[in-house]
Tab-separated table of C-alpha atoms in Angstrom:
chain	number	residue	atom	x	y	z
A	1	UNK	CA	-23.103	-6.920	-59.165
A	2	UNK	CA	-26.414	-5.943	-58.425
A	3	UNK	CA	-28.036	-4.130	-61.976
A	4	UNK	CA	-30.106	-1.292	-61.150
A	5	UNK	CA	-31.170	-1.324	-65.254
A	6	UNK	CA	-33.180	-4.826	-65.509
A	7	UNK	CA	-36.496	-5.253	-65.659
A	8	UNK	CA	-38.048	-6.204	-62.378
A	9	UNK	CA	-34.777	-6.325	-60.456
A	10	UNK	CA	-34.828	-5.951	-56.578
A	11	UNK	CA	-32.555	-4.422	-53.859
A	12	UNK	CA	-30.891	-7.064	-51.495
A	13	UNK	CA	-32.594	-8.046	-48.230
A	14	UNK	CA	-30.942	-5.216	-46.077
A	15	UNK	CA	-27.807	-7.234	-43.737
A	16	UNK	CA	-27.752	-6.850	-40.402
A	17	UNK	CA	-24.951	-4.810	-40.542
A	18	UNK	CA	-26.899	-2.181	-42.666
A	19	UNK	CA	-30.168	-2.473	-40.044
A	20	UNK	CA	-28.189	-2.903	-36.917
A	21	UNK	CA	-25.718	-0.777	-35.698
A	22	UNK	CA	-22.052	-2.744	-33.942
A	23	UNK	CA	-19.916	-1.063	-32.108
A	24	UNK	CA	-16.507	-3.403	-30.442
A	25	UNK	CA	-15.352	-1.925	-27.369
A	26	UNK	CA	-11.826	-2.697	-27.096
A	27	UNK	CA	-9.160	-3.116	-24.153
A	28	UNK	CA	-5.717	-1.738	-24.488
A	29	UNK	CA	-2.966	-2.775	-22.847
A	30	UNK	CA	-2.432	-6.781	-23.784
A	31	UNK	CA	-5.335	-6.477	-26.819
A	32	UNK	CA	-4.198	-3.739	-28.954
A	33	UNK	CA	-1.667	-3.435	-27.586
A	34	UNK	CA	1.402	-5.567	-26.106
A	35	UNK	CA	1.895	-5.127	-22.258
A	36	UNK	CA	5.116	-2.460	-21.052
A	37	UNK	CA	7.744	-4.040	-19.768
A	38	UNK	CA	7.920	-3.325	-16.375
A	39	UNK	CA	3.900	-3.069	-16.184
A	40	UNK	CA	2.482	-1.306	-12.775
A	41	UNK	CA	5.700	0.847	-12.868
A	42	UNK	CA	4.703	4.467	-13.660
A	43	UNK	CA	2.248	3.975	-11.109
A	44	UNK	CA	4.424	4.090	-7.989
A	45	UNK	CA	6.119	6.858	-9.533
A	46	UNK	CA	3.387	8.479	-9.131
A	47	UNK	CA	2.440	7.518	-5.188
A	48	UNK	CA	6.458	8.240	-4.853
A	49	UNK	CA	6.026	11.930	-6.504
A	50	UNK	CA	2.340	12.465	-4.463
A	51	UNK	CA	4.660	12.106	-1.415
A	52	UNK	CA	7.717	13.140	-2.591
A	53	UNK	CA	9.538	10.170	-1.055
A	54	UNK	CA	10.391	7.354	-2.190
A	55	UNK	CA	8.095	4.242	-0.724
A	56	UNK	CA	8.559	0.191	-0.716
A	57	UNK	CA	6.452	-0.771	-3.530
A	58	UNK	CA	4.499	-3.304	-1.906
A	59	UNK	CA	1.795	-3.286	-4.982
A	60	UNK	CA	1.775	-5.152	-8.200
A	61	UNK	CA	0.082	-4.892	-10.777
A	62	UNK	CA	-2.746	-6.373	-11.603
A	63	UNK	CA	-3.905	-6.770	-15.364
A	64	UNK	CA	-7.328	-5.635	-15.874
A	65	UNK	CA	-8.443	-3.224	-13.403
A	66	UNK	CA	-8.840	0.161	-13.610
A	67	UNK	CA	-5.857	3.434	-12.776
A	68	UNK	CA	-8.481	4.016	-10.250
A	69	UNK	CA	-8.190	0.923	-8.219
A	70	UNK	CA	-4.974	-0.299	-8.608
A	71	UNK	CA	-4.121	3.504	-7.003
A	72	UNK	CA	-6.408	3.040	-4.548
A	73	UNK	CA	-5.068	-0.484	-3.520
A	74	UNK	CA	-1.516	0.806	-3.745
A	75	UNK	CA	-2.596	3.993	-1.415
A	76	UNK	CA	-4.254	1.799	1.231
A	77	UNK	CA	-0.817	-0.680	0.408
A	78	UNK	CA	0.539	2.819	1.982
A	79	UNK	CA	-1.640	3.739	4.983
A	80	UNK	CA	-1.701	6.746	3.136
A	81	UNK	CA	-5.269	9.358	2.517
A	82	UNK	CA	-7.205	7.920	0.256
A	83	UNK	CA	-7.932	11.176	-0.809
A	84	UNK	CA	-4.418	11.610	-2.702
A	85	UNK	CA	-5.700	9.857	-5.559
A	86	UNK	CA	-6.929	12.731	-7.517
A	87	UNK	CA	-2.911	13.670	-7.114
A	88	UNK	CA	-1.381	10.358	-7.700
A	89	UNK	CA	-4.057	10.423	-11.310
A	90	UNK	CA	-2.429	13.633	-11.899
A	91	UNK	CA	1.604	12.246	-11.545
A	92	UNK	CA	0.144	9.623	-13.431
A	93	UNK	CA	-1.222	11.399	-16.754
A	94	UNK	CA	2.014	13.904	-16.763
A	95	UNK	CA	4.126	10.784	-16.563
A	96	UNK	CA	2.755	9.258	-19.463
A	97	UNK	CA	3.200	12.464	-21.168
A	98	UNK	CA	7.305	12.707	-20.036
A	99	UNK	CA	7.407	9.032	-21.654
A	100	UNK	CA	6.447	9.875	-24.717
A	101	UNK	CA	7.748	13.067	-25.377
A	102	UNK	CA	11.379	10.957	-24.775
A	103	UNK	CA	9.873	8.860	-26.823
A	104	UNK	CA	8.891	5.718	-25.532
A	105	UNK	CA	6.637	3.358	-27.849
A	106	UNK	CA	5.118	0.161	-27.604
A	107	UNK	CA	4.282	-2.317	-29.925
A	108	UNK	CA	0.761	-3.547	-31.437
A	109	UNK	CA	-1.148	-6.473	-30.627
A	110	UNK	CA	0.069	-8.556	-33.487
A	111	UNK	CA	-2.096	-8.941	-36.433
A	112	UNK	CA	-4.618	-5.991	-34.669
A	113	UNK	CA	-3.733	-3.233	-37.253
A	114	UNK	CA	-5.101	-5.312	-39.970
A	115	UNK	CA	-7.982	-6.204	-38.119
A	116	UNK	CA	-9.332	-2.919	-36.782
A	117	UNK	CA	-9.106	-1.987	-40.902
A	118	UNK	CA	-11.255	-5.157	-41.364
A	119	UNK	CA	-14.407	-3.594	-38.893
A	120	UNK	CA	-13.968	-0.470	-40.421
A	121	UNK	CA	-14.854	-1.464	-43.944
A	122	UNK	CA	-18.051	-3.376	-42.470
A	123	UNK	CA	-18.874	-0.154	-41.228
A	124	UNK	CA	-18.742	-0.916	-37.692
A	125	UNK	CA	-17.562	1.218	-35.172
A	126	UNK	CA	-14.336	0.624	-32.849
A	127	UNK	CA	-14.204	1.860	-29.316
A	128	UNK	CA	-12.572	1.762	-26.039
A	129	UNK	CA	-12.925	0.249	-22.274
A	130	UNK	CA	-9.548	0.199	-20.584
A	131	UNK	CA	-8.682	1.062	-16.988
A	132	UNK	CA	-6.647	3.714	-18.770
A	133	UNK	CA	-7.507	7.759	-18.720
A	134	UNK	CA	-8.786	9.360	-22.230
A	135	UNK	CA	-5.554	10.704	-21.817
A	136	UNK	CA	-3.282	7.730	-21.154
A	137	UNK	CA	-5.227	5.995	-23.891
A	138	UNK	CA	-5.155	8.122	-26.464
A	139	UNK	CA	-1.005	8.240	-25.968
A	140	UNK	CA	-0.593	4.309	-25.523
A	141	UNK	CA	-2.282	4.204	-28.708
A	142	UNK	CA	-0.487	6.690	-31.016
A	143	UNK	CA	2.647	5.651	-29.130
A	144	UNK	CA	1.414	1.655	-30.610
A	145	UNK	CA	1.412	3.503	-33.795
A	146	UNK	CA	-1.880	3.457	-34.015
A	147	UNK	CA	-3.846	6.287	-35.084
A	148	UNK	CA	-6.157	7.429	-31.922
A	149	UNK	CA	-8.777	9.277	-34.576
A	150	UNK	CA	-9.493	6.042	-35.952
A	151	UNK	CA	-11.645	4.428	-32.130
A	152	UNK	CA	-14.904	6.329	-31.815
A	153	UNK	CA	-14.195	8.510	-28.490
A	154	UNK	CA	-17.764	9.317	-28.059
A	155	UNK	CA	-19.061	6.282	-26.718
A	156	UNK	CA	-15.885	4.998	-25.370
A	157	UNK	CA	-15.384	4.344	-21.631
A	158	UNK	CA	-12.742	5.080	-18.553
A	159	UNK	CA	-11.421	3.780	-15.266
A	160	UNK	CA	-9.709	6.567	-14.293
A	161	UNK	CA	-12.421	7.635	-11.785
A	162	UNK	CA	-14.281	4.216	-11.450
A	163	UNK	CA	-12.890	1.626	-8.980
A	164	UNK	CA	-14.558	-1.152	-10.284
A	165	UNK	CA	-14.732	-2.920	-14.142
A	166	UNK	CA	-17.975	-3.275	-14.315
A	167	UNK	CA	-19.103	0.604	-14.173
A	168	UNK	CA	-17.452	1.092	-17.092
A	169	UNK	CA	-19.327	-1.910	-18.852
A	170	UNK	CA	-22.380	-1.540	-17.696
A	171	UNK	CA	-22.738	2.336	-18.009
A	172	UNK	CA	-21.919	1.232	-21.944
A	173	UNK	CA	-24.929	-1.638	-21.252
A	174	UNK	CA	-26.835	1.445	-20.841
A	175	UNK	CA	-25.514	3.574	-23.304
A	176	UNK	CA	-25.405	1.273	-26.631
A	177	UNK	CA	-28.977	-0.623	-26.484
A	178	UNK	CA	-30.535	-1.578	-29.473
A	179	UNK	CA	-26.734	-1.737	-31.388
A	180	UNK	CA	-25.028	-4.980	-31.351
A	181	UNK	CA	-21.651	-4.325	-28.822
A	182	UNK	CA	-19.030	-6.978	-27.911
A	183	UNK	CA	-15.301	-6.338	-25.394
A	184	UNK	CA	-12.707	-7.423	-25.927
A	185	UNK	CA	-9.839	-8.239	-23.998
A	186	UNK	CA	-7.142	-10.163	-22.722
A	187	UNK	CA	-7.872	-10.871	-19.199
A	188	UNK	CA	-10.572	-12.654	-16.614
A	189	UNK	CA	-11.281	-9.038	-15.078
A	190	UNK	CA	-12.794	-8.114	-18.436
A	191	UNK	CA	-15.341	-10.872	-18.680
A	192	UNK	CA	-16.616	-10.700	-15.318
A	193	UNK	CA	-16.685	-6.404	-16.068
A	194	UNK	CA	-18.748	-7.864	-19.156
A	195	UNK	CA	-20.870	-9.765	-17.604
A	196	UNK	CA	-21.932	-7.985	-15.033
A	197	UNK	CA	-24.053	-6.184	-18.058
A	198	UNK	CA	-24.059	-8.741	-20.252
A	199	UNK	CA	-22.232	-7.560	-22.979
A	200	UNK	CA	-20.950	-10.493	-24.874
A	201	UNK	CA	-16.554	-11.368	-24.650
A	202	UNK	CA	-14.020	-11.545	-26.861
A	203	UNK	CA	-10.685	-12.631	-24.898
A	204	UNK	CA	-7.245	-12.635	-26.860
A	205	UNK	CA	-4.871	-14.312	-25.537
A	206	UNK	CA	-2.003	-11.177	-26.215
A	207	UNK	CA	-1.668	-10.646	-23.003
A	208	UNK	CA	-0.305	-12.376	-19.114
A	209	UNK	CA	-3.509	-15.251	-19.908
A	210	UNK	CA	-3.491	-17.853	-22.040
A	211	UNK	CA	-6.128	-19.135	-24.145
A	212	UNK	CA	-6.361	-22.519	-22.009
A	213	UNK	CA	-7.254	-19.403	-18.442
A	214	UNK	CA	-9.677	-17.219	-20.962
A	215	UNK	CA	-11.364	-20.587	-21.986
A	216	UNK	CA	-11.983	-20.547	-18.572
A	217	UNK	CA	-14.095	-16.965	-19.024
A	218	UNK	CA	-17.140	-16.609	-20.557
A	219	UNK	CA	-15.934	-15.355	-23.692
A	220	UNK	CA	-17.946	-16.784	-27.291
A	221	UNK	CA	-14.203	-16.956	-28.512
A	222	UNK	CA	-11.213	-17.274	-27.885
A	223	UNK	CA	-8.469	-16.999	-30.221
A	224	UNK	CA	-4.528	-17.344	-29.602
A	225	UNK	CA	-3.973	-13.539	-31.092
A	226	UNK	CA	-5.871	-10.557	-33.973
A	227	UNK	CA	-3.783	-12.403	-36.796
A	228	UNK	CA	-4.907	-16.257	-36.245
A	229	UNK	CA	-7.682	-15.738	-35.280
A	230	UNK	CA	-8.691	-12.670	-37.162
A	231	UNK	CA	-11.572	-14.629	-39.031
A	232	UNK	CA	-13.063	-16.153	-36.066
A	233	UNK	CA	-13.967	-13.478	-33.891
A	234	UNK	CA	-15.423	-11.461	-37.051
A	235	UNK	CA	-17.627	-14.516	-37.023
A	236	UNK	CA	-18.416	-13.854	-33.103
A	237	UNK	CA	-19.180	-10.312	-33.662
A	238	UNK	CA	-20.992	-10.645	-36.540
A	239	UNK	CA	-23.613	-14.024	-35.374
A	240	UNK	CA	-24.380	-11.610	-31.807
A	241	UNK	CA	-27.766	-10.493	-30.729
A	242	UNK	CA	-28.092	-6.452	-30.230
A	243	UNK	CA	-28.394	-5.543	-26.602
A	244	UNK	CA	-31.983	-4.672	-25.069
């Protein structure tokens, strides 16, 4: 312990963390919370509510896509007007709220809550970079037992209006230059989007893609989950340089 009364003593050099902000951009589904039992079902229900009739489910959930991208693909698959996207998004939000009020709950990914606290203890900020809307992300986090207000919403990025995930990472890179920034996600699409903006990517195999698949991305680290791989993940983030 440093003794401030010692004659001639000097404070240690400031650490990188005290000079540079560290912002960790988390994906939600498959990364912070485990994937739903039937991924994509709410998108189809929202589409049916929009048109007022039953529809054949022609588009399955594509992990790592944005809400806007999944909705647009579903509309096109059924020959429906893309201008209906906003209406579908509204129904999607209301369906998410209904499920939450009915008691439907999600499960946090292994080790992630403890890892978030370790990041907070280091002075790092956890934010979101997700294909969901802000409202749906908040509901998912709350339903899995997270405190949504523990995340930095002012520096979070949401995919309810952007068809391509790269639009989110490019906004993040423009906003956060000068900070140490990393995207943590569970799909190769998370990595591709991070690459497009020059943001480092860390992959966790807690979604539908295994470690071998994720090692074929540009990830600076790949871990099985945030319990087993917590130290590896923290070391990888600490070694990163600020965005320029």
